[in-house]
């Protein structure tokens, strides 16, 4: 009578099974080093501006329209999908624009040709002011400001960082709901 044995604990070959070798490798100092490396990589990724953006967008649940949009990121809320833009084509040294989402009932400002340290602001007359600073690259947008149904006035400005890389001075634009939005 012959019997086949499939028991992993067999030591007839003298070599440990691959499962045992993996368990031994993932124990003790190697496991600790591996865990520290993973935690460090995740922490480094989250600490970057891109990681901050990703974490914010991950935890920022869409709750718009209207007042629920106030202070939120327009990209995370889907407000950029229907947004129209007011952007003067001439004498606009920073590529400043105001974006308006009728569905979200909110506006925000964006700078396209800034430098790190430049600030972009948006203010609804009689309402809230929001600002953001260019961190890297050349563009940045503010969080949203709620606008009332009907007539509104909004002012967006770009303020260059003193001694920074921008060659323009403070620049502002104004728009209303009746402006030439594209």
PDB file of C-alpha atoms in Angstrom:
ATOM      1  CA  UNK A   1       0.000   0.000   0.000  1.00  0.00           C
ATOM      2  CA  UNK A   2       1.328   3.442  -0.987  1.00  0.00           C
ATOM      3  CA  UNK A   3       0.369   6.756   0.493  1.00  0.00           C
ATOM      4  CA  UNK A   4       1.007  10.193  -0.893  1.00  0.00           C
ATOM      5  CA  UNK A   5       1.881  12.889   1.558  1.00  0.00           C
ATOM      6  CA  UNK A   6       1.176  16.534   0.805  1.00  0.00           C
ATOM      7  CA  UNK A   7       2.028  17.757   4.287  1.00  0.00           C
ATOM      8  CA  UNK A   8       3.996  21.030   4.150  1.00  0.00           C
ATOM      9  CA  UNK A   9       5.769  20.132   7.365  1.00  0.00           C
ATOM     10  CA  UNK A  10       7.744  17.391   5.661  1.00  0.00           C
ATOM     11  CA  UNK A  11      11.484  17.966   6.078  1.00  0.00           C
ATOM     12  CA  UNK A  12      12.699  15.168   3.877  1.00  0.00           C
ATOM     13  CA  UNK A  13      14.447  17.529   1.460  1.00  0.00           C
ATOM     14  CA  UNK A  14      16.074  19.616   4.169  1.00  0.00           C
ATOM     15  CA  UNK A  15      14.904  22.860   2.562  1.00  0.00           C
ATOM     16  CA  UNK A  16      12.155  24.936   4.192  1.00  0.00           C
ATOM     17  CA  UNK A  17       8.962  25.455   2.225  1.00  0.00           C
ATOM     18  CA  UNK A  18       8.518  28.792   0.400  1.00  0.00           C
ATOM     19  CA  UNK A  19       5.782  29.742   2.877  1.00  0.00           C
ATOM     20  CA  UNK A  20       8.103  29.255   5.826  1.00  0.00           C
ATOM     21  CA  UNK A  21      10.879  31.222   4.141  1.00  0.00           C
ATOM     22  CA  UNK A  22       8.474  34.127   3.476  1.00  0.00           C
ATOM     23  CA  UNK A  23       7.233  34.047   7.071  1.00  0.00           C
ATOM     24  CA  UNK A  24      10.802  34.129   8.354  1.00  0.00           C
ATOM     25  CA  UNK A  25      11.706  37.015   6.019  1.00  0.00           C
ATOM     26  CA  UNK A  26       8.658  39.063   7.068  1.00  0.00           C
ATOM     27  CA  UNK A  27       9.365  38.737  10.754  1.00  0.00           C
ATOM     28  CA  UNK A  28      11.652  40.659  13.041  1.00  0.00           C
ATOM     29  CA  UNK A  29      13.861  43.489  11.767  1.00  0.00           C
ATOM     30  CA  UNK A  30      13.008  42.978   8.075  1.00  0.00           C
ATOM     31  CA  UNK A  31       9.291  43.422   8.710  1.00  0.00           C
ATOM     32  CA  UNK A  32       9.923  46.541  10.774  1.00  0.00           C
ATOM     33  CA  UNK A  33      12.140  48.052   8.072  1.00  0.00           C
ATOM     34  CA  UNK A  34       9.552  47.233   5.415  1.00  0.00           C
ATOM     35  CA  UNK A  35       6.741  48.850   7.447  1.00  0.00           C
ATOM     36  CA  UNK A  36       8.829  51.980   8.143  1.00  0.00           C
ATOM     37  CA  UNK A  37       9.619  52.311   4.421  1.00  0.00           C
ATOM     38  CA  UNK A  38       5.939  52.097   3.449  1.00  0.00           C
ATOM     39  CA  UNK A  39       4.813  54.576   6.105  1.00  0.00           C
ATOM     40  CA  UNK A  40       7.608  56.990   5.118  1.00  0.00           C
ATOM     41  CA  UNK A  41       6.687  56.816   1.427  1.00  0.00           C
ATOM     42  CA  UNK A  42       3.014  57.483   2.155  1.00  0.00           C
ATOM     43  CA  UNK A  43       3.846  60.367   4.509  1.00  0.00           C
ATOM     44  CA  UNK A  44       6.186  61.921   1.916  1.00  0.00           C
ATOM     45  CA  UNK A  45       3.518  61.642  -0.792  1.00  0.00           C
ATOM     46  CA  UNK A  46       0.880  63.287   1.402  1.00  0.00           C
ATOM     47  CA  UNK A  47       3.244  66.096   2.447  1.00  0.00           C
ATOM     48  CA  UNK A  48       3.713  67.329  -1.138  1.00  0.00           C
ATOM     49  CA  UNK A  49       1.302  69.858  -2.682  1.00  0.00           C
ATOM     50  CA  UNK A  50       0.018  67.166  -5.042  1.00  0.00           C
ATOM     51  CA  UNK A  51      -0.525  64.785  -2.113  1.00  0.00           C
ATOM     52  CA  UNK A  52      -2.337  67.538  -0.242  1.00  0.00           C
ATOM     53  CA  UNK A  53      -4.579  68.110  -3.269  1.00  0.00           C
ATOM     54  CA  UNK A  54      -5.303  64.392  -3.606  1.00  0.00           C
ATOM     55  CA  UNK A  55      -6.095  63.979   0.084  1.00  0.00           C
ATOM     56  CA  UNK A  56      -8.331  67.065   0.059  1.00  0.00           C
ATOM     57  CA  UNK A  57     -10.204  65.848  -3.008  1.00  0.00           C
ATOM     58  CA  UNK A  58     -10.545  62.383  -1.463  1.00  0.00           C
ATOM     59  CA  UNK A  59     -12.133  63.690   1.743  1.00  0.00           C
ATOM     60  CA  UNK A  60     -14.048  66.652   0.287  1.00  0.00           C
ATOM     61  CA  UNK A  61     -17.482  65.217  -0.457  1.00  0.00           C
ATOM     62  CA  UNK A  62     -19.567  66.940  -3.123  1.00  0.00           C
ATOM     63  CA  UNK A  63     -22.343  68.828  -1.339  1.00  0.00           C
ATOM     64  CA  UNK A  64     -23.094  71.653  -3.762  1.00  0.00           C
ATOM     65  CA  UNK A  65     -25.014  73.747  -4.983  1.00  0.00           C
ATOM     66  CA  UNK A  66     -25.455  77.127  -3.366  1.00  0.00           C
ATOM     67  CA  UNK A  67     -24.170  77.956   0.084  1.00  0.00           C
ATOM     68  CA  UNK A  68     -22.890  74.402   0.475  1.00  0.00           C
ATOM     69  CA  UNK A  69     -20.228  75.232  -2.162  1.00  0.00           C
ATOM     70  CA  UNK A  70     -18.861  78.228  -0.260  1.00  0.00           C
ATOM     71  CA  UNK A  71     -15.161  77.721   0.517  1.00  0.00           C
ATOM     72  CA  UNK A  72     -14.887  74.441  -1.381  1.00  0.00           C
ATOM     73  CA  UNK A  73     -12.643  73.379  -4.235  1.00  0.00           C
ATOM     74  CA  UNK A  74     -14.562  73.773  -7.535  1.00  0.00           C
ATOM     75  CA  UNK A  75     -12.811  70.815  -9.167  1.00  0.00           C
ATOM     76  CA  UNK A  76     -13.724  68.446  -6.355  1.00  0.00           C
ATOM     77  CA  UNK A  77     -17.352  69.533  -6.476  1.00  0.00           C
ATOM     78  CA  UNK A  78     -17.746  69.147 -10.238  1.00  0.00           C
ATOM     79  CA  UNK A  79     -18.477  72.864 -10.620  1.00  0.00           C
ATOM     80  CA  UNK A  80     -15.926  73.313 -13.401  1.00  0.00           C
ATOM     81  CA  UNK A  81     -18.011  71.181 -15.754  1.00  0.00           C
ATOM     82  CA  UNK A  82     -20.623  73.870 -16.462  1.00  0.00           C
ATOM     83  CA  UNK A  83     -18.449  76.878 -15.544  1.00  0.00           C
ATOM     84  CA  UNK A  84     -18.148  79.856 -17.828  1.00  0.00           C
ATOM     85  CA  UNK A  85     -15.158  82.180 -17.855  1.00  0.00           C
ATOM     86  CA  UNK A  86     -14.747  85.947 -17.810  1.00  0.00           C
ATOM     87  CA  UNK A  87     -11.225  86.802 -18.944  1.00  0.00           C
ATOM     88  CA  UNK A  88     -10.168  90.120 -20.466  1.00  0.00           C
ATOM     89  CA  UNK A  89      -8.222  89.349 -23.637  1.00  0.00           C
ATOM     90  CA  UNK A  90      -6.074  92.493 -23.636  1.00  0.00           C
ATOM     91  CA  UNK A  91      -3.938  94.070 -20.928  1.00  0.00           C
ATOM     92  CA  UNK A  92      -4.263  90.993 -18.687  1.00  0.00           C
ATOM     93  CA  UNK A  93      -0.628  90.403 -17.649  1.00  0.00           C
ATOM     94  CA  UNK A  94      -1.353  87.535 -15.256  1.00  0.00           C
ATOM     95  CA  UNK A  95      -3.972  85.696 -17.290  1.00  0.00           C
ATOM     96  CA  UNK A  96      -6.477  86.460 -14.523  1.00  0.00           C
ATOM     97  CA  UNK A  97      -9.963  85.055 -14.933  1.00  0.00           C
ATOM     98  CA  UNK A  98     -13.190  84.682 -13.023  1.00  0.00           C
ATOM     99  CA  UNK A  99     -15.036  81.375 -13.337  1.00  0.00           C
ATOM    100  CA  UNK A 100     -18.803  81.146 -12.723  1.00  0.00           C
ATOM    101  CA  UNK A 101     -20.871  78.007 -12.285  1.00  0.00           C
ATOM    102  CA  UNK A 102     -24.568  78.717 -12.612  1.00  0.00           C
ATOM    103  CA  UNK A 103     -25.394  75.179 -11.397  1.00  0.00           C
ATOM    104  CA  UNK A 104     -23.256  75.578  -8.271  1.00  0.00           C
ATOM    105  CA  UNK A 105     -24.216  79.246  -7.821  1.00  0.00           C
ATOM    106  CA  UNK A 106     -20.593  80.107  -7.123  1.00  0.00           C
ATOM    107  CA  UNK A 107     -17.561  81.942  -8.532  1.00  0.00           C
ATOM    108  CA  UNK A 108     -13.816  81.536  -8.146  1.00  0.00           C
ATOM    109  CA  UNK A 109     -10.724  83.241  -9.561  1.00  0.00           C
ATOM    110  CA  UNK A 110      -7.793  81.716 -11.409  1.00  0.00           C
ATOM    111  CA  UNK A 111      -4.356  83.028 -12.347  1.00  0.00           C
ATOM    112  CA  UNK A 112      -2.603  81.420 -15.325  1.00  0.00           C
ATOM    113  CA  UNK A 113       0.695  83.347 -15.554  1.00  0.00           C
ATOM    114  CA  UNK A 114       1.828  83.866 -11.989  1.00  0.00           C
ATOM    115  CA  UNK A 115       4.919  82.940 -10.015  1.00  0.00           C
ATOM    116  CA  UNK A 116       5.299  81.167  -6.678  1.00  0.00           C
ATOM    117  CA  UNK A 117       4.187  83.511  -3.919  1.00  0.00           C
ATOM    118  CA  UNK A 118       1.720  85.504  -6.040  1.00  0.00           C
ATOM    119  CA  UNK A 119      -1.760  85.711  -4.528  1.00  0.00           C
ATOM    120  CA  UNK A 120      -5.088  85.499  -6.324  1.00  0.00           C
ATOM    121  CA  UNK A 121      -8.288  86.680  -4.630  1.00  0.00           C
ATOM    122  CA  UNK A 122     -11.988  86.722  -5.412  1.00  0.00           C
ATOM    123  CA  UNK A 123     -14.647  88.740  -3.606  1.00  0.00           C
ATOM    124  CA  UNK A 124     -18.353  88.938  -4.150  1.00  0.00           C
ATOM    125  CA  UNK A 125     -19.444  92.495  -3.357  1.00  0.00           C
ATOM    126  CA  UNK A 126     -21.388  92.275  -0.106  1.00  0.00           C
ATOM    127  CA  UNK A 127     -20.111  88.735   0.420  1.00  0.00           C
ATOM    128  CA  UNK A 128     -17.070  86.631   1.123  1.00  0.00           C
ATOM    129  CA  UNK A 129     -13.420  87.074   0.111  1.00  0.00           C
ATOM    130  CA  UNK A 130     -11.284  84.035  -0.762  1.00  0.00           C
ATOM    131  CA  UNK A 131      -7.607  83.927  -1.627  1.00  0.00           C
ATOM    132  CA  UNK A 132      -4.956  81.441  -2.689  1.00  0.00           C
ATOM    133  CA  UNK A 133      -1.218  81.589  -3.235  1.00  0.00           C
ATOM    134  CA  UNK A 134       0.663  80.149  -6.192  1.00  0.00           C
ATOM    135  CA  UNK A 135       2.748  77.390  -4.623  1.00  0.00           C
ATOM    136  CA  UNK A 136       4.593  76.067  -7.653  1.00  0.00           C
ATOM    137  CA  UNK A 137       4.310  76.327 -11.432  1.00  0.00           C
ATOM    138  CA  UNK A 138       2.349  79.353 -12.773  1.00  0.00           C
ATOM    139  CA  UNK A 139      -1.335  78.820 -12.089  1.00  0.00           C
ATOM    140  CA  UNK A 140      -3.640  78.675  -9.101  1.00  0.00           C
ATOM    141  CA  UNK A 141      -7.348  79.047  -8.382  1.00  0.00           C
ATOM    142  CA  UNK A 142      -9.238  80.062  -5.279  1.00  0.00           C
ATOM    143  CA  UNK A 143     -11.941  78.128  -3.526  1.00  0.00           C
ATOM    144  CA  UNK A 144     -15.505  79.090  -4.384  1.00  0.00           C
ATOM    145  CA  UNK A 145     -17.585  82.007  -3.151  1.00  0.00           C
ATOM    146  CA  UNK A 146     -21.363  81.682  -3.254  1.00  0.00           C
ATOM    147  CA  UNK A 147     -23.298  84.183  -5.366  1.00  0.00           C
ATOM    148  CA  UNK A 148     -26.940  85.073  -4.904  1.00  0.00           C
ATOM    149  CA  UNK A 149     -29.591  84.274  -7.462  1.00  0.00           C
ATOM    150  CA  UNK A 150     -30.028  87.213  -9.756  1.00  0.00           C
ATOM    151  CA  UNK A 151     -27.627  90.092  -9.961  1.00  0.00           C
ATOM    152  CA  UNK A 152     -24.153  89.872  -8.398  1.00  0.00           C
ATOM    153  CA  UNK A 153     -20.833  91.716  -8.654  1.00  0.00           C
ATOM    154  CA  UNK A 154     -17.485  90.013  -8.241  1.00  0.00           C
ATOM    155  CA  UNK A 155     -13.921  91.347  -8.163  1.00  0.00           C
ATOM    156  CA  UNK A 156     -10.829  89.201  -8.718  1.00  0.00           C
ATOM    157  CA  UNK A 157      -7.296  90.430  -8.128  1.00  0.00           C
ATOM    158  CA  UNK A 158      -3.780  89.120  -8.453  1.00  0.00           C
ATOM    159  CA  UNK A 159      -1.157  90.497  -6.101  1.00  0.00           C
ATOM    160  CA  UNK A 160       2.448  89.688  -7.050  1.00  0.00           C
ATOM    161  CA  UNK A 161       4.847  88.595  -4.339  1.00  0.00           C
ATOM    162  CA  UNK A 162       7.173  91.499  -3.460  1.00  0.00           C
ATOM    163  CA  UNK A 163      10.551  90.712  -5.000  1.00  0.00           C
ATOM    164  CA  UNK A 164       9.086  87.620  -6.672  1.00  0.00           C
ATOM    165  CA  UNK A 165       9.315  86.507 -10.269  1.00  0.00           C
ATOM    166  CA  UNK A 166       6.278  88.343 -11.668  1.00  0.00           C
ATOM    167  CA  UNK A 167       6.811  91.475 -13.746  1.00  0.00           C
ATOM    168  CA  UNK A 168       3.329  92.936 -13.252  1.00  0.00           C
ATOM    169  CA  UNK A 169       1.742  95.064 -10.548  1.00  0.00           C
ATOM    170  CA  UNK A 170      -1.493  94.404  -8.669  1.00  0.00           C
ATOM    171  CA  UNK A 171      -4.166  93.728 -11.268  1.00  0.00           C
ATOM    172  CA  UNK A 172      -7.953  93.405 -10.781  1.00  0.00           C
ATOM    173  CA  UNK A 173     -10.968  92.620 -12.934  1.00  0.00           C
ATOM    174  CA  UNK A 174     -14.702  92.940 -12.246  1.00  0.00           C
ATOM    175  CA  UNK A 175     -17.686  90.997 -13.535  1.00  0.00           C
ATOM    176  CA  UNK A 176     -21.421  90.720 -12.994  1.00  0.00           C
ATOM    177  CA  UNK A 177     -23.893  88.028 -13.926  1.00  0.00           C
ATOM    178  CA  UNK A 178     -24.527  90.056 -17.130  1.00  0.00           C
ATOM    179  CA  UNK A 179     -20.808  90.073 -18.142  1.00  0.00           C
ATOM    180  CA  UNK A 180     -19.590  88.399 -21.321  1.00  0.00           C
ATOM    181  CA  UNK A 181     -19.022  84.922 -19.889  1.00  0.00           C
ATOM    182  CA  UNK A 182     -17.576  82.382 -22.351  1.00  0.00           C
TER     183      UNK A 182
END
